[in-house]
Tab-separated table of C-alpha atoms in Angstrom:
chain	number	residue	atom	x	y	z
A	1	UNK	CA	0.286	0.070	-0.015
A	2	UNK	CA	1.210	3.447	-0.969
A	3	UNK	CA	1.476	6.124	1.710
A	4	UNK	CA	1.597	10.032	0.664
A	5	UNK	CA	2.807	12.424	3.724
A	6	UNK	CA	2.364	16.127	2.737
A	7	UNK	CA	5.871	17.839	4.060
A	8	UNK	CA	5.264	21.280	5.728
A	9	UNK	CA	6.566	23.766	3.147
A	10	UNK	CA	7.665	21.004	0.719
A	11	UNK	CA	6.898	17.955	-1.282
A	12	UNK	CA	4.611	15.027	-1.114
A	13	UNK	CA	6.833	12.479	-0.109
A	14	UNK	CA	5.544	9.024	-1.377
A	15	UNK	CA	6.610	5.430	0.125
A	16	UNK	CA	4.949	1.794	-0.328
A	17	UNK	CA	4.017	-0.017	-3.566
A	18	UNK	CA	2.934	2.629	-6.078
A	19	UNK	CA	3.549	3.604	-9.792
A	20	UNK	CA	4.002	7.451	-11.375
A	21	UNK	CA	2.588	7.500	-14.940
A	22	UNK	CA	2.247	10.651	-17.208
A	23	UNK	CA	-0.593	12.130	-19.017
A	24	UNK	CA	0.315	9.459	-21.993
A	25	UNK	CA	0.404	6.210	-19.451
A	26	UNK	CA	4.488	6.131	-19.618
A	27	UNK	CA	5.945	5.287	-16.196
A	28	UNK	CA	8.520	7.110	-14.460
A	29	UNK	CA	11.570	5.437	-13.253
A	30	UNK	CA	11.291	5.650	-9.157
A	31	UNK	CA	12.898	3.780	-6.016
A	32	UNK	CA	10.694	2.638	-3.136
A	33	UNK	CA	10.383	6.196	-2.035
A	34	UNK	CA	10.401	9.664	-3.642
A	35	UNK	CA	9.067	13.183	-2.982
A	36	UNK	CA	6.852	14.844	-5.595
A	37	UNK	CA	7.039	18.697	-6.257
A	38	UNK	CA	4.178	20.635	-4.997
A	39	UNK	CA	5.587	24.177	-5.423
A	40	UNK	CA	6.170	24.475	-9.185
A	41	UNK	CA	10.066	25.269	-8.779
A	42	UNK	CA	11.353	22.108	-9.501
A	43	UNK	CA	13.675	21.756	-12.497
A	44	UNK	CA	13.028	17.894	-12.363
A	45	UNK	CA	9.249	17.715	-12.433
A	46	UNK	CA	7.216	15.711	-11.312
A	47	UNK	CA	9.767	14.931	-8.709
A	48	UNK	CA	11.162	17.452	-5.900
A	49	UNK	CA	14.718	18.793	-6.172
A	50	UNK	CA	14.501	21.188	-3.043
A	51	UNK	CA	14.091	24.284	-5.060
A	52	UNK	CA	11.050	25.368	-2.665
A	53	UNK	CA	13.313	25.627	0.261
A	54	UNK	CA	12.790	29.495	1.346
A	55	UNK	CA	10.262	30.186	-1.556
A	56	UNK	CA	7.122	28.325	-0.649
A	57	UNK	CA	5.121	28.160	2.409
A	58	UNK	CA	1.992	25.531	2.891
A	59	UNK	CA	1.173	23.568	6.064
A	60	UNK	CA	-1.840	21.658	5.161
A	61	UNK	CA	-3.803	19.363	7.935
A	62	UNK	CA	-6.062	16.660	7.657
A	63	UNK	CA	-9.142	16.839	9.268
A	64	UNK	CA	-9.553	14.602	12.405
A	65	UNK	CA	-11.587	11.484	11.941
A	66	UNK	CA	-14.974	11.519	14.301
């Protein structure tokens, strides 16, 4: 099962069993863990290259389960 963790002021960290495909269905080469860009600054999209540091702020939280 894949787990996606939203990093404060940073990327989406993905671990577990997953596959990342582009709009045409082509599969990106990945390791067992990777980080996806969510700031738009990466030169290696869809992957994070750390370009967000000091330029991107977002700390979203899930609503607690009742």
